[in-house]
Short mmCIF file of C-alpha atoms in Angstrom, two decimals:
data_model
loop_
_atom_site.label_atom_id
_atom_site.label_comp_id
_atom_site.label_asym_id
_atom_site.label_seq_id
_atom_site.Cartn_x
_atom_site.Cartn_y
_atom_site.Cartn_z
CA UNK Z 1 9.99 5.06 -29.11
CA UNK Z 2 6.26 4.39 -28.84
CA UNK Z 3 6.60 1.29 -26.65
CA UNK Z 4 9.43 3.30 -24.60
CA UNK Z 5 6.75 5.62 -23.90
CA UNK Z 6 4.19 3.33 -23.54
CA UNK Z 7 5.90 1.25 -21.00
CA UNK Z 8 6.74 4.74 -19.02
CA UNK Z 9 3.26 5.19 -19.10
CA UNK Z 10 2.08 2.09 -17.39
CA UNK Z 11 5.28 2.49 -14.65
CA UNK Z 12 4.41 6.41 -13.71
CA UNK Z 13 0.87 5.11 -12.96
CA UNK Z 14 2.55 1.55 -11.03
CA UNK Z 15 4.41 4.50 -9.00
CA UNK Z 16 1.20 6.30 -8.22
CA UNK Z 17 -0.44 3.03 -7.72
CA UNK Z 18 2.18 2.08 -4.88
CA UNK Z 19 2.14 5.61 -3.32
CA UNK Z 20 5.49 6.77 -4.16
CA UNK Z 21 6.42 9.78 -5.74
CA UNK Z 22 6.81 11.08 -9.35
CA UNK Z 23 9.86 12.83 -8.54
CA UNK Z 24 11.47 9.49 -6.88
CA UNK Z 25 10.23 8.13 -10.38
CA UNK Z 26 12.02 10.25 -12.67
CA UNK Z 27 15.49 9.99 -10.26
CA UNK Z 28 15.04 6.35 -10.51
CA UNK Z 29 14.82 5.91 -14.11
CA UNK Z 30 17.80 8.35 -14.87
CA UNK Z 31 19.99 6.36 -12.11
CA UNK Z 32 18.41 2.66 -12.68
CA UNK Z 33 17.53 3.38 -16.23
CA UNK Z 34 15.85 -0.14 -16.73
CA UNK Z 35 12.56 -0.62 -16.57
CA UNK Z 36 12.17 -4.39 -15.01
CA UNK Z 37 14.28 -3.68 -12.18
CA UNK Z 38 12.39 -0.33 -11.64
CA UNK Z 39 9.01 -2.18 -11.51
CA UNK Z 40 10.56 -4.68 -9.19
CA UNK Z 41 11.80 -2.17 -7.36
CA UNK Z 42 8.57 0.21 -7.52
CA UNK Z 43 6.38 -3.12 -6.73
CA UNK Z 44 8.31 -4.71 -3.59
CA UNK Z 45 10.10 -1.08 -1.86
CA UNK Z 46 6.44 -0.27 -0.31
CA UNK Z 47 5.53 -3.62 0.79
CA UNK Z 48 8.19 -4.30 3.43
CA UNK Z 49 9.94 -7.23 1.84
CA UNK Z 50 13.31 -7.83 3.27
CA UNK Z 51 15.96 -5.47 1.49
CA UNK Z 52 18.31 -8.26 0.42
CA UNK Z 53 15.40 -9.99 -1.11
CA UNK Z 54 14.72 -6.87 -3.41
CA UNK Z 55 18.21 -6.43 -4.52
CA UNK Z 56 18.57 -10.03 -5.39
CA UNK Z 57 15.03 -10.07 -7.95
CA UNK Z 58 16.63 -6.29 -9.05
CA UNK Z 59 20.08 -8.05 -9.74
CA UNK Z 60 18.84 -11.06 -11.64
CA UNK Z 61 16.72 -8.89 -13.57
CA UNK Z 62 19.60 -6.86 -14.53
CA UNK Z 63 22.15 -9.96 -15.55
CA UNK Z 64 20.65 -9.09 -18.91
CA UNK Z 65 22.88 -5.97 -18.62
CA UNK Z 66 25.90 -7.31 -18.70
CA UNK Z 67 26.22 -9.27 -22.16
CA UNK Z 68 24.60 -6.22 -23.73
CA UNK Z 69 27.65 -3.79 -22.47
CA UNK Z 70 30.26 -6.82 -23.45
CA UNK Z 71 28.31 -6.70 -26.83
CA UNK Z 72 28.68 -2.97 -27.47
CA UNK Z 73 31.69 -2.34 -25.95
CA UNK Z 74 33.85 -3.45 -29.12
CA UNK Z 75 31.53 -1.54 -31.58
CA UNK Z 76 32.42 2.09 -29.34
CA UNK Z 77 36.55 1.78 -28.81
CA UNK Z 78 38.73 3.15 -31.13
CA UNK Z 79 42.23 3.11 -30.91
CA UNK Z 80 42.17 6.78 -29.27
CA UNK Z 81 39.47 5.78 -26.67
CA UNK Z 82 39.61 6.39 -23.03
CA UNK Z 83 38.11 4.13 -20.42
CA UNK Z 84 35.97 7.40 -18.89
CA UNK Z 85 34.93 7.80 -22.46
CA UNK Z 86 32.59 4.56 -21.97
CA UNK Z 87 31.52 5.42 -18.85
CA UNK Z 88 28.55 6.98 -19.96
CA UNK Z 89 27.45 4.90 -22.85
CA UNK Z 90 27.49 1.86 -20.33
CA UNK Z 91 25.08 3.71 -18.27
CA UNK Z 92 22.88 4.24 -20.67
CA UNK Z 93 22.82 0.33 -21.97
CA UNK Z 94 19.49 -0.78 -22.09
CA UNK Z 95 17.65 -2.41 -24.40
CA UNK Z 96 15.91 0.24 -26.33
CA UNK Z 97 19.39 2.10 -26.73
CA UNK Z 98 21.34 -0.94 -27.60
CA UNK Z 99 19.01 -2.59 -30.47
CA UNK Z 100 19.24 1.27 -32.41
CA UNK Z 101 23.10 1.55 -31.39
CA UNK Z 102 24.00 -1.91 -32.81
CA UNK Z 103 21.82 -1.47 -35.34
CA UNK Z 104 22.83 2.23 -36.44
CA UNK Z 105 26.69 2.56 -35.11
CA UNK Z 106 28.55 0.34 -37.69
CA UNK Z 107 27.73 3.19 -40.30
CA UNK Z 108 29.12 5.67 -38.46
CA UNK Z 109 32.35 6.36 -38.60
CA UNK Z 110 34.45 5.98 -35.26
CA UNK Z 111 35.15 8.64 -33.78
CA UNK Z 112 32.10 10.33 -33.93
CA UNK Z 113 30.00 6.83 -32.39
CA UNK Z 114 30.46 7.51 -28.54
CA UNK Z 115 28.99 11.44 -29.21
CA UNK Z 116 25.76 9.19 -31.40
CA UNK Z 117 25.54 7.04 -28.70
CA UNK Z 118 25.05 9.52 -26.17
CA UNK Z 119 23.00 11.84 -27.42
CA UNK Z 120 20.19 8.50 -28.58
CA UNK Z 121 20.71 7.44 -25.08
CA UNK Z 122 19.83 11.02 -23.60
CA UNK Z 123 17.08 11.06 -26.21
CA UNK Z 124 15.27 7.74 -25.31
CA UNK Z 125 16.15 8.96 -21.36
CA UNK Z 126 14.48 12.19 -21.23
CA UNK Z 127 11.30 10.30 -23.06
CA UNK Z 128 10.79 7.82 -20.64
CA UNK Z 129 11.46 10.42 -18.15
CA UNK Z 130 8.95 12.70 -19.44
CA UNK Z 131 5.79 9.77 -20.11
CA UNK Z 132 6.57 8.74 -16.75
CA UNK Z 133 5.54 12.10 -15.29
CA UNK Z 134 2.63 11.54 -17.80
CA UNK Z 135 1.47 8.11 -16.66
CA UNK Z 136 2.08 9.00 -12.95
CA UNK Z 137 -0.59 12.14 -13.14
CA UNK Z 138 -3.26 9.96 -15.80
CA UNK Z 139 -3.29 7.44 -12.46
CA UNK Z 140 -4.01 10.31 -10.44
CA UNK Z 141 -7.00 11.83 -12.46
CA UNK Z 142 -8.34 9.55 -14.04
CA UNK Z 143 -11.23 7.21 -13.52
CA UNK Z 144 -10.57 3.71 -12.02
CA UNK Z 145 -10.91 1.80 -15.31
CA UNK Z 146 -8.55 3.88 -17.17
CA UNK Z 147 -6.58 4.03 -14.61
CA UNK Z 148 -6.44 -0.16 -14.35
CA UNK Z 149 -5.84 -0.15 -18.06
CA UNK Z 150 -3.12 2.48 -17.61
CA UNK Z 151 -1.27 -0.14 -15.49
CA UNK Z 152 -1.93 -3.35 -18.22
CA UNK Z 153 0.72 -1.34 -20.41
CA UNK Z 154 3.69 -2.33 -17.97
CA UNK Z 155 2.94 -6.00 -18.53
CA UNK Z 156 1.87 -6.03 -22.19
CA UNK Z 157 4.63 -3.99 -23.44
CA UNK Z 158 7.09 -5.98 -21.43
CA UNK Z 159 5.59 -9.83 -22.68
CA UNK Z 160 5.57 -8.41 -26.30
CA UNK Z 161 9.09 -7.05 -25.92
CA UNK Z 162 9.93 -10.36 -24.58
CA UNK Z 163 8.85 -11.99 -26.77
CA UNK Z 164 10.45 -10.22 -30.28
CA UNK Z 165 13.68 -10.26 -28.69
CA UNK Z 166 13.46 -13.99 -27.88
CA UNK Z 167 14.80 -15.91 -30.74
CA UNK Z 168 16.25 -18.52 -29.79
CA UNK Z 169 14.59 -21.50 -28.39
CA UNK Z 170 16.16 -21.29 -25.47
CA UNK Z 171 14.90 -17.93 -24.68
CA UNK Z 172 11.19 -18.82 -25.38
CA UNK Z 173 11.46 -21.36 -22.84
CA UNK Z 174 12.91 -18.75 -20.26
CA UNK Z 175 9.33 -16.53 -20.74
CA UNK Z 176 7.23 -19.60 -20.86
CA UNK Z 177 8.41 -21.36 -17.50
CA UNK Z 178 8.70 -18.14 -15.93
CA UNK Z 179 4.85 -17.38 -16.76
CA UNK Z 180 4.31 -20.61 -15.52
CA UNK Z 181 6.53 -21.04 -11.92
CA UNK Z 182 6.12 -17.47 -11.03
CA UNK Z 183 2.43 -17.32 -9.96
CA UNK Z 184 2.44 -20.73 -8.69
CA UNK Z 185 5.09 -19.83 -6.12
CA UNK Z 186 3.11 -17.10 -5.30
CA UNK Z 187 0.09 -18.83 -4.84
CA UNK Z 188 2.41 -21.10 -2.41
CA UNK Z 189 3.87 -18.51 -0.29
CA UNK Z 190 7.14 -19.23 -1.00
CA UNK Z 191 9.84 -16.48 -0.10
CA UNK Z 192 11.99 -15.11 -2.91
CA UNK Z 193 9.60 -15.79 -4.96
CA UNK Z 194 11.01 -14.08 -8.12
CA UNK Z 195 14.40 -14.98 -7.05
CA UNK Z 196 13.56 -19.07 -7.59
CA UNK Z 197 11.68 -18.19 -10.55
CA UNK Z 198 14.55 -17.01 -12.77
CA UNK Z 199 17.19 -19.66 -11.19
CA UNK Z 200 14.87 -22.03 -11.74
CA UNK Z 201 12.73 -21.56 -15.26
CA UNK Z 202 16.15 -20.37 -16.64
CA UNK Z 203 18.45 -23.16 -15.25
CA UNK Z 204 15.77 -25.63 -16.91
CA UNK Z 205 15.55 -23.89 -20.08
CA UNK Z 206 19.19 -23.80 -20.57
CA UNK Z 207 19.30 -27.42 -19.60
CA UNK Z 208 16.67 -28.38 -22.16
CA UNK Z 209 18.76 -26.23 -24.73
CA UNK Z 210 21.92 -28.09 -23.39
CA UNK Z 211 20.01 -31.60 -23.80
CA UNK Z 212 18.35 -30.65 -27.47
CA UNK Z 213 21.91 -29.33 -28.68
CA UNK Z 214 23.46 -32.64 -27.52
CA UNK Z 215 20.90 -34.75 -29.16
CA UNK Z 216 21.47 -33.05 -32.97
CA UNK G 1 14.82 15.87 11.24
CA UNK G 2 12.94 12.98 11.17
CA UNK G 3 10.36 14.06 8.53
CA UNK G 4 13.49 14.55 6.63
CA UNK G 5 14.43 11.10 6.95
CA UNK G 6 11.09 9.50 6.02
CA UNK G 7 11.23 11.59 3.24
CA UNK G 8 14.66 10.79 1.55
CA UNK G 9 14.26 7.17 2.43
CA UNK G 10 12.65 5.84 -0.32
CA UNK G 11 15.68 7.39 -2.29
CA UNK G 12 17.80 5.42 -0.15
CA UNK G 13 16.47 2.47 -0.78
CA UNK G 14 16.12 3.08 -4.11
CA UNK G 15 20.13 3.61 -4.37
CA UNK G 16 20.86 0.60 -2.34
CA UNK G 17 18.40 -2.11 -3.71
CA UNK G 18 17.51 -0.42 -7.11
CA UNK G 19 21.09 1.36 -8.37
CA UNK G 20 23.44 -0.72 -7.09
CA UNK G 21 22.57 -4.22 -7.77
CA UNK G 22 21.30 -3.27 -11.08
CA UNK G 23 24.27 -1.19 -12.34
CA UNK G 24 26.92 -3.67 -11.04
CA UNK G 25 26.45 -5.57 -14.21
CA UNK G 26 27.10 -2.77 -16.57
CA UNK G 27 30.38 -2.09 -14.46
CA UNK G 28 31.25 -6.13 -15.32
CA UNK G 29 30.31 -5.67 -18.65
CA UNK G 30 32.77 -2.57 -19.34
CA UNK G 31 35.53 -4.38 -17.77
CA UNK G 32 35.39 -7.68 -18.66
CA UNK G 33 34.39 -6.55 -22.10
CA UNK G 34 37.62 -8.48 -23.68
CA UNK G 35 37.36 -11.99 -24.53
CA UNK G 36 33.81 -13.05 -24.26
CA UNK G 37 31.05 -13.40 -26.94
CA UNK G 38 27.29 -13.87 -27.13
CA UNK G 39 27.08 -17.16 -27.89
CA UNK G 40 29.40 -18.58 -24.91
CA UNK G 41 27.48 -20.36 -22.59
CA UNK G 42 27.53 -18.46 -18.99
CA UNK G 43 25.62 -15.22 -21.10
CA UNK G 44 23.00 -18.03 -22.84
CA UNK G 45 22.20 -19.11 -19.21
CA UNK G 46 22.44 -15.71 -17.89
CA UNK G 47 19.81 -14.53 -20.50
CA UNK G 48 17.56 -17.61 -19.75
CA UNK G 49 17.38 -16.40 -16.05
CA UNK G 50 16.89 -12.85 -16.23
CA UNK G 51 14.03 -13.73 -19.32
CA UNK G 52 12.55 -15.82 -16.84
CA UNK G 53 12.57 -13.19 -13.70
CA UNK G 54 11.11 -10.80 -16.27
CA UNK G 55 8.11 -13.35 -17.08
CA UNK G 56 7.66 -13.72 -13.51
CA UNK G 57 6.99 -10.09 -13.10
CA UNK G 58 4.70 -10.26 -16.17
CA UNK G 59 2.85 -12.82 -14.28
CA UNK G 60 2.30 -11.57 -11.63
CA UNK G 61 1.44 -8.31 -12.80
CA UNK G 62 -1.34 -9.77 -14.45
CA UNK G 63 -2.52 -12.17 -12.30
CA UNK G 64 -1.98 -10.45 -9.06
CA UNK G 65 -2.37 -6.28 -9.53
CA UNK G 66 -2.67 -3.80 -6.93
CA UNK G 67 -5.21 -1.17 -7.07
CA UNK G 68 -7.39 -0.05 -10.23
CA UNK G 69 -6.01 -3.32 -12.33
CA UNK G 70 -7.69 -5.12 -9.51
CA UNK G 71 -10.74 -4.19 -10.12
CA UNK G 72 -11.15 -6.13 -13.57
CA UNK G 73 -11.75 -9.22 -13.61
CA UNK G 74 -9.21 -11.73 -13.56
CA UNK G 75 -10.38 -13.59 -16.31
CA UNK G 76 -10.70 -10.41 -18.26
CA UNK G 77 -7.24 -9.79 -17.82
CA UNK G 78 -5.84 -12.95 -18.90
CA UNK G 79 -8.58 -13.15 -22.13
CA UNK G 80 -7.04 -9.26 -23.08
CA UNK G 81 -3.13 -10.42 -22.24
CA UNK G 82 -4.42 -13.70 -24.59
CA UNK G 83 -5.51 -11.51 -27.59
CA UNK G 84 -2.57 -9.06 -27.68
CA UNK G 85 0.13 -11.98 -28.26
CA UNK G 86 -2.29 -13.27 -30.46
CA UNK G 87 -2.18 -10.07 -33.03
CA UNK G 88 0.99 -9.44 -31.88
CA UNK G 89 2.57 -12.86 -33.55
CA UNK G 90 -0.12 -12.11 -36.69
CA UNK G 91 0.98 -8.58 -36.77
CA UNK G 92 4.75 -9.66 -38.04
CA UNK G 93 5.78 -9.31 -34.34
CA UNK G 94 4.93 -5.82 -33.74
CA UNK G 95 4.90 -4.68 -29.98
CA UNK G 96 3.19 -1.54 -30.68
CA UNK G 97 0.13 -3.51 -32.31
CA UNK G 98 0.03 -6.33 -29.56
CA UNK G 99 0.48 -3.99 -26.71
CA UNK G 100 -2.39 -1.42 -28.16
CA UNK G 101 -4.75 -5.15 -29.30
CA UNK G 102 -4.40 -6.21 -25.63
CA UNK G 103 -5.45 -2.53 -24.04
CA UNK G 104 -8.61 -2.36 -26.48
CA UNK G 105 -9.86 -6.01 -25.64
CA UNK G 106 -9.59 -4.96 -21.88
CA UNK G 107 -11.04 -1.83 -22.14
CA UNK G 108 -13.99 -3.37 -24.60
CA UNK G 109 -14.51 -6.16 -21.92
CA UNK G 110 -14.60 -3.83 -18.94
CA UNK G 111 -17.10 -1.55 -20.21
CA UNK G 112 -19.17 -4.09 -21.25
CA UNK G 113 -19.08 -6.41 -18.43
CA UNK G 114 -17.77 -4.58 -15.25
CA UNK G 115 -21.16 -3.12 -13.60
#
């Protein structure tokens, strides 16, 4: 909860920073509801880049999603369950929500897991909501240093997070060749910059995981 | 009118390039939930890419800010990023203790060497 808020922090003052709106914050992280694509989004929506371009970074940040909902999916349906019963609990997949549900859920019983679900999920939603607000008006009133350390929390909280949920090798490798190829095709220009930096540091990770798993 | 439109644009865009592309994969998730596990090899890569798009932002955050991070020194920023993962891997992986490490070494540094 304290990085949650943390990280809302840092992105209310990135919003200020870019000179969009608090209000156009708080819509985006109810409808978006995940904070990489929202910085991408927050980051690259001001600065003209072509639209297409944006979506594509936004999607590939957001591939992430999709084993998470596959994941948590099973642990929700009972026999009794209704596809518009998971509607809402697949909206609100994201990684804060889905480390507590599949952590918490298997003691619950069934029926009453899609209600628990929810109600975390609106929980952790209405706190990033709210510390956005916060971190949008600190930018606005405080001093300059503050305000620069304000926006450190959206990249520290996200490399630690990172990080812990990185166990297997594989993973590591993702964060370390992205930290590596990412500012070095920005330092050469290159278009879709963020695009070519997850097809390509992931692609080699997984092929160095492929390569390693072969070899044992 | 057109006030209007320059002010609901950004909430346009934010529904076409932010909602959208990001909530497509929750819609594949719920319905090709059946059949596939976290170990098979299409969600390892997957993960690998999007980890790596994330660490690109990181990067770049760091290395390349807008506005009042700007003002700190670059090498400042990196040192402070340096010392959070630091106590963050000596602090039995805690986010809240790397995060809060990394925020005191910049603030330290910049009082004590920004003019």
């Amino acid at each position: 909860m304290l990085v949650l808020a943390g990280t809302y922090i840092g992105i209310g003052a990135l919003t200020h920073d870019f000179g969009l709106t608090s209000w156009w914050l708080a819509i985006s992280t109810i409808l978006v509801w995940a904070a990489p694509a929202q910085v991408i989004l927050i980051t690259t929506v001001t600065t003209g880049a072509a639209l297409f371009e944006i979506a594509l970074a936004v999607t590939l940040s957001a591939i992430r999603l999709f084993p998470m909902v596959v994941a948590l999916m099973p642990v929700l349906r009972g026999p009794t369950t209704r596809l518009r019963d998971l509607l809402l609990p697949t909206h609100f997949t994201a990684v804060s929500m889905w480390v507590e549900s599949l952590r918490l859920l298997p003691n619950i019983e069934q029926q009453w897991r899609i209600p628990y679900c929810n109600g975390l999920s609106a929980g952790y939603m209405a706190t990033a909501t709210a510390f956005g607000f916060v971190g949008f008006y600190l930018a606005a009133g405080l001093p300059p240093l503050l305000a620069g350390a304000l926006l450190f929390l959206t990249p520290m909280s996200f490399l630690m997070s990172t990080a812990r949920n990185a166990r297997m090798m594989v993973d590591k490798l993702g964060l370390v060749l992205g930290l590596l190829i990412g500012p070095l095709l920005t330092m050469l220009d290159v278009d879709l910059d963020l695009m070519w930096t997850g097809l390509v540091g992931g692609t080699l990770a997984y092929l160095v995981h492929r390569i390693r798993e072969a070899a044992t | 009118m057109s006030s209007v439109l320059t002010e609901l644009w950004p909430y346009f865009l934010m529904v076409l390039v932010g909602y959208l592309p990001n909530e497509v994969w929750r819609a594949f998730g719920l319905i090709l939930a059946r059949g596939l596990n976290e170990d098979s090899e299409i969600v390892v890569w997957s993960r690998a890419v999007a980890t790596a798009i994330l660490a690109g932002v990181i990067a770049k955050l760091v290395l390349f800010p807008t506005g009042a991070l700007a003002a700190i020194p670059l090498l400042l920023r990196v040192i402070a990023s340096v010392i959070g993962f630091v106590v963050f891997l000596a602090v039995r992986r805690s986010v809240s203790a790397g995060v809060l490490a990394a925020e005191a070494a910049l603030l330290i540094g910049a009082f004590l060497f920004v003019p």
